[in-house]
Short mmCIF file of C-alpha atoms and ligand atoms in Angstrom, two decimals:
data_model
loop_
_atom_site.label_atom_id
_atom_site.label_comp_id
_atom_site.label_asym_id
_atom_site.label_seq_id
_atom_site.Cartn_x
_atom_site.Cartn_y
_atom_site.Cartn_z
CA UNK A 1 0.01 0.13 0.03
CA UNK A 2 1.14 3.60 -0.81
CA UNK A 3 0.22 6.95 0.35
CA UNK A 4 0.24 9.50 -1.95
CA UNK A 5 0.38 13.45 -1.92
CA UNK A 6 -0.66 15.23 -4.91
CA UNK A 7 0.46 19.00 -5.18
CA UNK A 8 0.20 21.52 -7.63
CA UNK A 9 3.77 22.36 -8.90
CA UNK A 10 3.07 25.88 -10.40
CA UNK A 11 0.25 28.32 -9.68
CA UNK A 12 -2.75 26.46 -9.49
CA UNK A 13 -4.91 24.70 -11.98
CA UNK A 14 -2.29 22.26 -13.16
CA UNK A 15 -4.87 19.37 -13.59
CA UNK A 16 -4.82 18.17 -9.78
CA UNK A 17 -8.59 17.14 -9.92
CA UNK A 18 -7.90 14.79 -12.97
CA UNK A 19 -4.91 13.08 -11.45
CA UNK A 20 -6.53 12.67 -8.02
CA UNK A 21 -9.70 11.01 -9.64
CA UNK A 22 -7.45 8.75 -11.59
CA UNK A 23 -5.57 7.79 -8.27
CA UNK A 24 -8.61 7.22 -6.35
CA UNK A 25 -9.42 3.94 -7.79
CA UNK A 26 -6.49 2.51 -5.24
CA UNK A 27 -6.87 4.74 -2.58
CA UNK A 28 -8.85 4.01 0.86
CA UNK A 29 -9.37 7.70 1.59
CA UNK A 30 -8.90 10.85 -0.12
CA UNK A 31 -8.24 14.08 2.04
CA UNK A 32 -8.34 17.67 1.23
CA UNK A 33 -6.14 19.45 3.49
CA UNK A 34 -5.57 23.04 2.72
CA UNK A 35 -7.30 25.99 1.04
CA UNK A 36 -10.97 26.23 0.46
CA UNK A 37 -13.70 26.97 -2.44
CA UNK A 38 -10.85 29.16 -3.86
CA UNK A 39 -10.14 25.81 -5.64
CA UNK A 40 -11.55 24.32 -8.33
CA UNK A 41 -10.73 20.72 -9.51
CA UNK A 42 -12.18 19.35 -12.57
CA UNK A 43 -12.71 15.47 -13.13
CA UNK A 44 -14.11 14.50 -16.60
CA UNK A 45 -15.53 10.82 -16.62
CA UNK A 46 -17.21 9.69 -19.69
CA UNK A 47 -17.74 13.18 -21.15
CA UNK A 48 -19.36 14.35 -17.84
CA UNK A 49 -17.55 17.21 -16.32
CA UNK A 50 -17.65 17.58 -12.57
CA UNK A 51 -16.27 20.61 -10.88
CA UNK A 52 -15.28 20.24 -7.14
CA UNK A 53 -14.24 23.19 -4.87
CA UNK A 54 -14.49 21.57 -1.35
CA UNK A 55 -15.31 17.87 -1.90
CA UNK A 56 -12.21 15.80 -2.40
CA UNK A 57 -12.00 14.77 -6.11
CA UNK A 58 -12.18 11.01 -5.07
CA UNK A 59 -15.95 11.34 -4.71
CA UNK A 60 -16.82 10.14 -8.29
CA UNK A 61 -14.79 6.64 -7.41
CA UNK A 62 -17.14 6.64 -4.14
CA UNK A 63 -14.13 6.80 -1.79
CA UNK A 64 -14.11 7.92 1.89
CA UNK A 65 -13.79 11.62 1.43
CA UNK A 66 -12.29 13.67 4.32
CA UNK A 67 -12.10 17.38 4.76
CA UNK A 68 -9.43 18.05 7.40
CA UNK A 69 -9.03 20.80 9.98
CA UNK A 70 -6.52 22.89 7.56
CA UNK A 71 -9.51 23.77 5.36
CA UNK A 72 -11.56 26.98 4.89
CA UNK A 73 -15.27 25.54 4.49
CA UNK A 74 -17.91 27.30 3.11
CA UNK A 75 -21.02 25.37 3.97
CA UNK A 76 -23.33 26.83 1.21
CA UNK A 77 -20.48 25.80 -1.26
CA UNK A 78 -20.42 22.20 0.10
CA UNK A 79 -24.10 21.95 0.33
CA UNK A 80 -24.47 22.72 -3.36
CA UNK A 81 -21.52 20.34 -4.36
CA UNK A 82 -23.46 17.52 -2.27
CA UNK A 83 -26.72 18.26 -4.13
CA UNK A 84 -25.11 18.03 -7.48
CA UNK A 85 -23.52 14.58 -7.11
CA UNK A 86 -25.50 11.41 -7.82
CA UNK A 87 -22.86 9.15 -6.10
CA UNK A 88 -23.40 8.04 -2.49
CA UNK A 89 -20.88 10.15 -0.56
CA UNK A 90 -19.12 8.99 2.61
CA UNK A 91 -17.79 12.29 3.96
CA UNK A 92 -16.04 13.23 7.11
CA UNK A 93 -15.65 16.86 8.08
CA UNK A 94 -13.06 17.59 10.98
CA UNK A 95 -14.63 19.55 14.14
CA UNK A 96 -11.51 22.29 13.85
CA UNK A 97 -12.18 22.95 10.28
CA UNK A 98 -12.71 26.74 9.89
CA UNK A 99 -15.90 28.11 8.43
CA UNK A 100 -16.23 30.90 6.07
CA UNK A 101 -18.80 33.26 7.26
CA UNK A 102 -20.65 35.84 4.84
CA UNK A 103 -18.75 38.73 6.35
CA UNK A 104 -15.46 36.73 5.12
CA UNK A 105 -16.62 37.31 1.37
CA UNK A 106 -17.56 40.78 2.28
CA UNK A 107 -14.27 41.57 3.69
CA UNK A 108 -12.38 39.96 0.99
CA UNK A 109 -14.06 42.12 -1.79
CA UNK A 110 -13.97 44.89 0.32
CA UNK A 111 -10.19 44.73 0.88
CA UNK A 112 -9.58 44.08 -2.67
CA UNK A 113 -11.55 47.02 -4.04
CA UNK A 114 -9.55 49.31 -1.42
CA UNK A 115 -6.31 47.99 -2.90
CA UNK A 116 -7.45 49.07 -6.44
CA UNK A 117 -4.39 48.62 -8.99
CA UNK A 118 -2.50 46.89 -6.18
CA UNK A 119 -4.89 44.14 -5.59
CA UNK A 120 -3.95 40.44 -5.33
CA UNK A 121 -6.85 39.14 -7.57
CA UNK A 122 -8.26 36.95 -5.09
CA UNK A 123 -11.00 34.57 -5.92
CA UNK A 124 -13.32 36.78 -3.63
CA UNK A 125 -14.51 33.53 -1.69
CA UNK A 126 -13.62 34.63 1.64
CA UNK A 127 -10.83 32.36 1.97
CA UNK A 128 -7.92 35.03 3.23
CA UNK A 129 -10.21 36.61 5.90
CA UNK A 130 -11.26 33.31 7.14
CA UNK A 131 -7.91 32.45 7.74
CA UNK A 132 -6.80 35.82 9.19
CA UNK A 133 -9.74 34.92 11.90
CA UNK A 134 -7.91 31.62 12.41
CA UNK A 135 -4.47 33.24 12.98
CA UNK A 136 -6.27 36.01 15.13
CA UNK A 137 -8.36 33.22 17.10
CA UNK A 138 -11.59 34.57 16.50
CA UNK A 139 -12.65 32.03 13.86
CA UNK A 140 -15.72 29.72 13.89
CA UNK A 141 -14.99 26.12 13.70
CA UNK A 142 -17.25 23.19 12.50
CA UNK A 143 -17.57 21.88 16.16
CA UNK A 144 -19.23 25.48 16.74
CA UNK A 145 -21.49 25.45 13.49
CA UNK A 146 -23.13 22.30 14.69
CA UNK A 147 -23.96 23.49 18.11
CA UNK A 148 -26.61 26.15 18.17
CA UNK A 149 -25.61 27.60 21.59
CA UNK A 150 -22.17 28.03 20.66
CA UNK A 151 -22.89 29.32 17.11
CA UNK A 152 -25.03 31.90 18.52
CA UNK A 153 -22.75 33.28 20.87
CA UNK A 154 -19.56 33.13 18.15
CA UNK A 155 -22.02 34.91 15.61
CA UNK A 156 -22.69 37.54 18.41
CA UNK A 157 -19.18 38.70 18.73
CA UNK A 158 -18.32 38.08 15.41
CA UNK A 159 -20.75 39.89 13.62
CA UNK A 160 -20.44 43.15 15.46
CA UNK A 161 -16.45 43.21 14.98
CA UNK A 162 -16.76 42.63 11.49
CA UNK A 163 -19.70 45.08 10.72
CA UNK A 164 -17.41 47.90 12.41
CA UNK A 165 -14.55 46.96 10.09
CA UNK A 166 -16.62 46.76 7.18
CA UNK A 167 -18.56 50.09 7.66
CA UNK A 168 -15.67 52.27 9.14
CA UNK A 169 -12.51 50.92 7.21
CA UNK A 170 -14.13 50.19 3.89
CA UNK A 171 -17.53 51.77 3.83
CA UNK A 172 -19.21 48.57 3.17
CA UNK A 173 -22.37 46.79 4.56
CA UNK A 174 -22.88 43.58 6.22
CA UNK A 175 -24.61 41.29 3.46
CA UNK A 176 -27.48 40.30 5.92
CA UNK A 177 -28.52 40.65 9.59
CA UNK A 178 -27.16 38.68 12.51
CA UNK A 179 -30.41 37.09 13.00
CA UNK A 180 -30.53 35.99 9.30
CA UNK A 181 -26.87 34.79 9.56
CA UNK A 182 -27.60 32.64 12.70
CA UNK A 183 -30.76 30.95 11.13
CA UNK A 184 -29.11 30.20 7.84
CA UNK A 185 -25.75 28.70 9.51
CA UNK A 186 -27.84 27.22 12.16
CA UNK A 187 -29.50 25.23 9.69
CA UNK A 188 -26.79 24.33 7.81
CA UNK A 189 -25.06 23.04 10.90
CA UNK A 190 -28.00 20.85 11.66
CA UNK A 191 -27.79 19.34 7.97
CA UNK A 192 -23.92 18.74 8.33
CA UNK A 193 -23.97 17.24 11.68
CA UNK A 194 -23.62 13.48 10.45
CA UNK A 195 -20.39 14.42 8.75
CA UNK A 196 -18.76 15.42 12.14
CA UNK A 197 -15.78 13.25 12.60
CA UNK A 198 -12.17 13.45 13.95
CA UNK A 199 -10.22 13.36 10.53
CA UNK A 200 -6.73 13.70 12.37
CA UNK A 201 -7.52 10.51 14.25
CA UNK A 202 -9.11 8.69 11.36
CA UNK A 203 -6.21 9.67 8.88
CA UNK A 204 -3.52 8.64 11.80
CA UNK A 205 -4.95 5.11 12.19
CA UNK A 206 -5.42 4.64 8.61
CA UNK A 207 -1.69 5.26 8.19
CA UNK A 208 -0.97 3.19 11.14
CA UNK A 209 -3.06 0.48 9.52
CA UNK A 210 -1.30 0.47 6.24
CA UNK A 211 -4.15 1.92 4.14
CA UNK A 212 -3.58 3.97 1.08
CA UNK A 213 -4.34 7.48 1.93
CA UNK A 214 -4.52 10.00 -0.96
CA UNK A 215 -3.87 13.89 -0.06
CA UNK A 216 -5.26 16.13 -2.61
CA UNK A 217 -3.65 19.62 -2.45
CA UNK A 218 -5.54 22.53 -3.53
CA UNK A 219 -3.66 25.58 -5.24
CA UNK A 220 -0.02 25.60 -6.41
CA UNK A 221 3.41 25.85 -4.89
CA UNK A 222 4.00 29.46 -5.78
CA UNK A 223 0.60 30.60 -4.16
CA UNK A 224 1.87 29.40 -0.82
CA UNK A 225 1.88 32.03 1.86
CA UNK A 226 5.56 31.62 2.74
CA UNK A 227 7.12 30.38 -0.35
CA UNK A 228 5.11 31.71 -3.08
CA UNK A 229 5.07 35.12 -4.90
CA UNK A 230 4.26 37.07 -1.93
CA UNK A 231 2.05 39.05 -1.40
CA UNK A 232 0.48 37.64 -4.67
CA UNK A 233 -0.17 34.17 -2.94
CA UNK A 234 -3.01 32.55 -1.33
CA UNK A 235 -3.56 32.43 2.61
CA UNK A 236 -2.69 28.74 3.02
CA UNK A 237 0.28 26.41 2.42
CA UNK A 238 -0.09 24.43 -0.59
CA UNK A 239 3.19 22.84 -0.30
CA UNK A 240 3.51 19.15 0.88
CA UNK A 241 4.58 19.79 4.26
CA UNK A 242 1.09 21.17 4.97
CA UNK A 243 -0.26 17.76 5.09
CA UNK A 244 1.14 17.23 8.54
CA UNK A 245 -0.31 20.23 10.08
CA UNK A 246 -3.40 20.64 7.85
CA UNK A 247 -4.51 17.07 8.66
CA UNK A 248 -3.07 16.67 12.00
CA UNK A 249 -0.65 13.66 11.50
CA UNK A 250 2.88 12.89 12.72
CA UNK A 251 5.63 13.88 10.20
CA UNK A 252 6.49 10.68 8.41
CA UNK A 253 7.86 9.69 5.03
CA UNK A 254 5.30 9.62 2.44
CA UNK A 255 5.77 7.11 -0.41
CA UNK A 256 4.73 9.21 -3.47
CA UNK A 257 4.54 12.88 -3.74
CA UNK A 258 3.42 13.97 -7.22
CA UNK A 259 3.88 17.24 -8.53
CA UNK A 260 1.21 18.03 -10.93
CA UNK A 261 3.03 19.88 -13.95
CA UNK A 262 1.02 21.79 -16.55
CA UNK A 263 3.12 21.50 -19.98
CA UNK A 264 3.22 25.10 -19.96
CA UNK A 265 2.50 27.65 -17.38
CA UNK A 266 -0.73 29.58 -16.18
CA UNK A 267 -1.64 31.79 -13.44
CA UNK A 268 -4.83 33.48 -12.47
CA UNK A 269 -4.90 37.02 -10.54
CA UNK A 270 -1.80 39.25 -10.19
CA UNK A 271 1.78 38.78 -9.45
CA UNK A 272 4.99 38.25 -11.44
CA UNK A 273 5.04 35.52 -14.05
CA UNK A 274 8.65 35.56 -16.07
CA UNK A 275 7.56 33.23 -18.89
CA UNK A 276 4.10 35.08 -19.48
CA UNK A 277 3.00 35.35 -23.24
CA UNK A 278 1.08 38.37 -23.98
CA UNK A 279 -0.61 38.87 -27.40
CA UNK A 280 -1.88 36.32 -30.17
CA UNK A 281 0.36 33.20 -29.02
CA UNK A 282 -1.02 33.63 -25.39
CA UNK A 283 -4.49 33.89 -26.59
CA UNK A 284 -4.10 30.96 -28.79
CA UNK A 285 -2.77 28.76 -26.17
CA UNK A 286 -5.54 29.97 -23.81
CA UNK A 287 -8.27 29.07 -26.18
CA UNK A 288 -6.89 25.54 -27.02
CA UNK A 289 -6.19 24.78 -23.21
CA UNK A 290 -9.42 26.06 -22.23
CA UNK A 291 -7.63 28.48 -19.87
CA UNK A 292 -10.68 30.06 -17.99
CA UNK A 293 -10.99 29.68 -14.10
CA UNK A 294 -12.86 26.87 -12.86
CA UNK A 295 -13.94 28.84 -9.66
CA UNK A 296 -14.58 32.28 -11.08
CA UNK A 297 -14.27 32.09 -14.94
CA UNK A 298 -11.44 34.65 -15.19
CA UNK A 299 -8.98 34.27 -18.12
CA UNK A 300 -6.00 32.52 -16.92
CA UNK A 301 -2.72 34.27 -17.87
CA UNK A 302 -0.52 32.01 -20.10
CA UNK A 303 3.19 31.23 -20.45
CA UNK A 304 5.86 28.78 -21.50
CA UNK A 305 7.00 26.02 -19.26
CA UNK A 306 9.30 27.44 -16.43
CA UNK A 307 11.93 25.00 -15.28
CA UNK A 308 13.39 27.67 -12.50
CA UNK A 309 10.02 27.49 -11.07
CA UNK A 310 9.91 23.83 -11.44
CA UNK A 311 13.34 23.00 -9.87
CA UNK A 312 12.27 25.22 -6.85
CA UNK A 313 8.82 23.42 -6.66
CA UNK A 314 10.79 19.99 -6.77
CA UNK A 315 12.95 21.24 -3.74
CA UNK A 316 10.32 22.73 -1.77
CA UNK A 317 8.03 19.55 -1.97
CA UNK A 318 10.45 16.78 -2.15
CA UNK A 319 8.44 15.65 -5.33
CA UNK A 320 9.13 11.65 -6.17
CA UNK A 321 7.80 12.01 -9.60
CA UNK A 322 5.82 14.50 -11.71
CA UNK A 323 2.68 14.08 -13.49
CA UNK A 324 2.88 16.26 -16.76
CA UNK A 325 -0.78 17.46 -18.07
CA UNK A 326 -2.19 19.14 -21.02
CA UNK A 327 0.67 18.07 -23.37
CA UNK A 328 -1.91 17.88 -26.13
CA UNK A 329 -2.75 21.62 -25.83
CA UNK A 330 0.52 22.37 -27.39
CA UNK A 331 -0.17 20.56 -30.43
CA UNK A 332 -0.08 22.64 -33.67
CA UNK A 333 2.63 25.05 -32.70
CA UNK A 334 5.62 25.74 -34.75
CA UNK A 335 8.24 25.70 -31.94
CA UNK A 336 7.78 25.45 -28.32
CA UNK A 337 10.00 27.25 -25.66
CA UNK A 338 11.28 26.09 -22.30
CA UNK A 339 12.79 28.47 -19.90
CA UNK A 340 15.77 26.98 -18.66
CA UNK A 341 17.11 29.85 -16.36
CA UNK A 342 16.58 33.61 -15.54
CA UNK A 343 18.89 36.25 -16.07
CA UNK A 344 19.10 39.11 -13.86
CA UNK A 345 21.33 41.84 -14.64
CA UNK A 346 24.53 39.96 -15.52
CA UNK A 347 23.65 36.97 -13.22
CA UNK A 348 22.09 33.55 -14.00
CA UNK A 349 19.40 32.80 -11.97
CA UNK A 350 18.44 29.32 -11.34
CA UNK A 351 15.99 29.37 -8.11
CA UNK A 352 13.10 31.68 -7.48
CA UNK A 353 14.07 34.77 -5.79
CA UNK A 354 12.31 35.76 -2.63
CA UNK A 355 12.58 39.40 -3.70
CA UNK A 356 9.51 40.07 -5.98
CA UNK A 357 11.24 43.45 -7.15
CA UNK A 358 14.23 41.11 -8.27
CA UNK A 359 11.95 38.54 -9.76
CA UNK A 360 9.91 41.11 -11.69
CA UNK A 361 13.08 42.18 -13.34
CA UNK A 362 14.49 38.54 -14.39
CA UNK A 363 14.06 37.84 -18.07
CA UNK A 364 13.69 34.24 -19.32
CA UNK A 365 16.50 32.25 -21.15
CA UNK A 366 14.76 30.01 -23.58
CA UNK A 367 15.58 26.62 -25.12
CA UNK A 368 13.67 26.09 -28.42
CA UNK A 369 12.19 22.96 -29.19
CA UNK A 370 10.42 21.81 -32.23
CA UNK A 371 6.49 21.70 -32.57
CA UNK A 372 4.33 18.63 -33.02
CA UNK A 373 0.75 17.45 -33.96
CA UNK A 374 -1.06 15.30 -31.89
CA UNK A 375 -4.51 14.51 -30.49
CA UNK A 376 -5.88 12.71 -27.26
CA UNK A 377 -5.90 9.03 -28.78
CA UNK A 378 -2.37 8.01 -27.77
CA UNK A 379 -2.64 4.78 -25.49
CA UNK A 380 1.24 4.45 -24.71
CA UNK A 381 4.02 6.81 -24.61
CA UNK A 382 5.69 5.57 -27.56
CA UNK A 383 2.42 6.34 -29.74
CA UNK A 384 3.21 9.87 -29.23
CA UNK A 385 4.98 12.02 -31.88
CA UNK A 386 8.60 11.63 -31.64
CA UNK A 387 9.00 15.53 -30.90
CA UNK A 388 6.30 15.51 -28.13
CA UNK A 389 8.43 12.32 -26.54
CA UNK A 390 11.53 14.73 -26.75
CA UNK A 391 9.78 17.50 -24.68
CA UNK A 392 8.73 15.18 -22.23
CA UNK A 393 12.14 13.52 -22.01
CA UNK A 394 13.90 17.16 -22.27
CA UNK A 395 11.96 18.27 -19.08
CA UNK A 396 12.53 15.13 -17.21
CA UNK A 397 16.50 15.24 -17.62
CA UNK A 398 16.72 19.08 -16.93
CA UNK A 399 14.56 18.52 -13.64
CA UNK A 400 15.86 15.08 -12.84
CA UNK A 401 12.62 13.49 -12.19
CA UNK A 402 10.33 11.15 -14.21
CA UNK A 403 7.03 12.00 -15.53
CA UNK A 404 5.22 8.68 -14.58
CA UNK A 405 1.83 10.24 -15.81
CA UNK A 406 1.37 12.04 -18.85
CA UNK A 407 -2.08 13.56 -19.55
CA UNK A 408 -3.21 14.31 -22.94
CA UNK A 409 -6.71 15.10 -22.71
CA UNK A 410 -9.21 16.20 -19.78
CA UNK A 411 -10.92 12.76 -19.92
CA UNK A 412 -9.97 10.13 -17.05
CA UNK A 413 -8.86 7.69 -19.90
CA UNK A 414 -6.87 10.19 -21.92
CA UNK A 415 -3.83 9.46 -19.89
CA UNK A 416 -0.51 7.63 -20.25
CA UNK A 417 0.57 6.02 -17.23
CA UNK A 418 4.22 4.77 -17.86
P1 LIG B 1 -6.84 21.82 -10.88
O1 LIG B 1 -7.37 23.07 -10.21
O2 LIG B 1 -5.68 21.61 -10.77
O3 LIG B 1 -7.61 20.58 -10.53
O4 LIG B 1 -7.00 21.97 -12.31
P2 LIG B 1 -8.40 22.85 -12.87
O5 LIG B 1 -9.60 21.66 -13.13
O6 LIG B 1 -8.67 23.98 -12.64
O7 LIG B 1 -8.01 22.93 -14.58
C1 LIG B 1 -7.49 22.25 -15.36
C2 LIG B 1 -8.21 22.05 -16.42
O8 LIG B 1 -7.56 21.25 -17.66
C3 LIG B 1 -9.52 21.28 -16.47
O9 LIG B 1 -10.75 21.81 -17.24
C4 LIG B 1 -9.46 19.80 -17.04
O10 LIG B 1 -10.41 19.18 -17.36
C5 LIG B 1 -8.53 20.21 -17.96
N1 LIG B 1 -7.40 19.07 -18.30
C6 LIG B 1 -7.01 18.45 -17.12
N2 LIG B 1 -5.85 17.50 -17.81
C7 LIG B 1 -5.83 17.73 -19.17
C8 LIG B 1 -5.10 17.61 -20.39
O11 LIG B 1 -4.11 16.51 -20.26
N3 LIG B 1 -5.43 18.01 -21.67
C9 LIG B 1 -6.51 18.96 -21.69
N4 LIG B 1 -6.87 19.38 -22.82
N5 LIG B 1 -7.28 19.35 -20.69
C10 LIG B 1 -6.97 18.99 -19.36
P1 LIG B 2 -6.82 25.32 -7.57
O1 LIG B 2 -6.97 24.38 -6.35
C1 LIG B 2 -5.54 29.16 -9.25
C2 LIG B 2 -5.29 32.55 -6.66
C3 LIG B 2 -6.09 33.65 -6.92
C4 LIG B 2 -5.24 34.80 -6.30
C5 LIG B 2 -4.51 34.35 -5.01
C6 LIG B 2 -5.43 34.54 -3.95
O2 LIG B 2 -8.07 25.25 -8.48
O3 LIG B 2 -5.65 25.16 -8.28
P2 LIG B 2 -7.25 33.67 -2.79
O4 LIG B 2 -8.99 33.56 -3.07
O5 LIG B 2 -6.79 32.14 -2.50
O6 LIG B 2 -7.30 34.55 -1.60
O7 LIG B 2 -6.60 34.31 -3.94
O8 LIG B 2 -4.50 33.01 -5.40
N1 LIG B 2 -5.90 31.29 -6.54
C7 LIG B 2 -5.87 30.13 -7.63
N2 LIG B 2 -5.48 30.25 -8.54
N3 LIG B 2 -5.88 27.81 -8.79
C8 LIG B 2 -6.55 27.93 -7.56
O9 LIG B 2 -6.89 26.55 -6.88
C9 LIG B 2 -6.34 29.15 -6.74
N4 LIG B 2 -6.91 29.50 -5.38
C10 LIG B 2 -6.41 30.62 -5.22
O10 LIG B 2 -6.41 33.56 -8.37
O11 LIG B 2 -4.41 35.16 -7.40
MG1 LIG B 3 -8.51 24.88 -10.41
#
């Protein structure tokens, strides 16, 4: 039995949902441990598209799905997701999970508006303000959502404090009255009470029993609150180490740590992007790759594959392998560029700089590769065009890591497992 961590190696939307669904077949438990419904994970099975924001992507394989303490949970979003699934869902929510309240969404949007041009470009889902409350020790947790008395007390203090900030700092309104919020969230708490369970304990026991646990990361490495392109990051840790603190398990070796790597690069929201393609070519790849946000529908910024980013990602996460996705999207291009290093003034840069000013002055150094024509029908690596095989081989060699999964289409079956 092997436990596996699936992590976004770039800036999110690498295709984590697809890979998790694929691997979930052999998993006993599938666990979400970071972020909230800022995530949007897509699974396509027999032409049917599922979009998950909170529910682990193992849901279609009817696996036990767990939402760990590290999650920021919007119960309205989860309710909608549960309602859309025909599958029988075996769901467990940790009592320590932080709850996104309506004032978190209001604050997220008010803060972004106030920042004007300097905005982060958040998903507006209230995730940042919810985690800020966790750090300030004023958050509302799942164990309080399911307990009417405690919920009333928490909303009582939370509401007034947030109303003052919204009104006095941002000139914004509370989205609903205290009574309305209590009535809505109390009902949600009652509805979700049956999902209450200690995820930390369940996962610890499962690992002890040698069960196969699949950890589903959200976001991507460079949106990490510490190691990403701060402040253009999210408020949690999308890096592999976060499974230990996000789930509440002891630090131990995990057999497979898979970095999900898109065959090119995308990013949603603001922040530096060294290999960004603006203009016609960027538009072409965006259209071909359907690069529009799963959560917000925003167009994703598009650029060439960046090996500086990926080398840093491998180091930060300790990947044991990568899954290369969306290779098919590169079809039909005359040539394909891969960024092998950055140039900053006269210096060659191999690791992502922490200083954003320095990063934004870095210029990409490219290796040019020949283009290829392919569709999504190949069932083995050898069936791919030679140039596509060479592209994968070049990336593997430069990164010193194997791409054991190569994805050539959104569907579950459009995957080459090597
Ligand atoms: P996640 O957030 O990492 O789970 O990724 P998203 O679901 O937000 O975005 C990935 C998008 O690419 C989704 O629409 C997937 O259905 C799609 N996708 C995943 N793998 C492939 C692939 O190999 N080829 C193509 N063409 N699309 C893919
Ligand atoms: P998945 O799991 C891509 C980005 C936002 C913004 C920044 C902060 O689908 O890969 P936030 O709402 O988290 O405060 O926004 O992080 N972001 C994502 N970008 N994929 C995601 O998730 C993202 N989750 C957050 O666009 O730039
Ligand atoms: Mg996504």
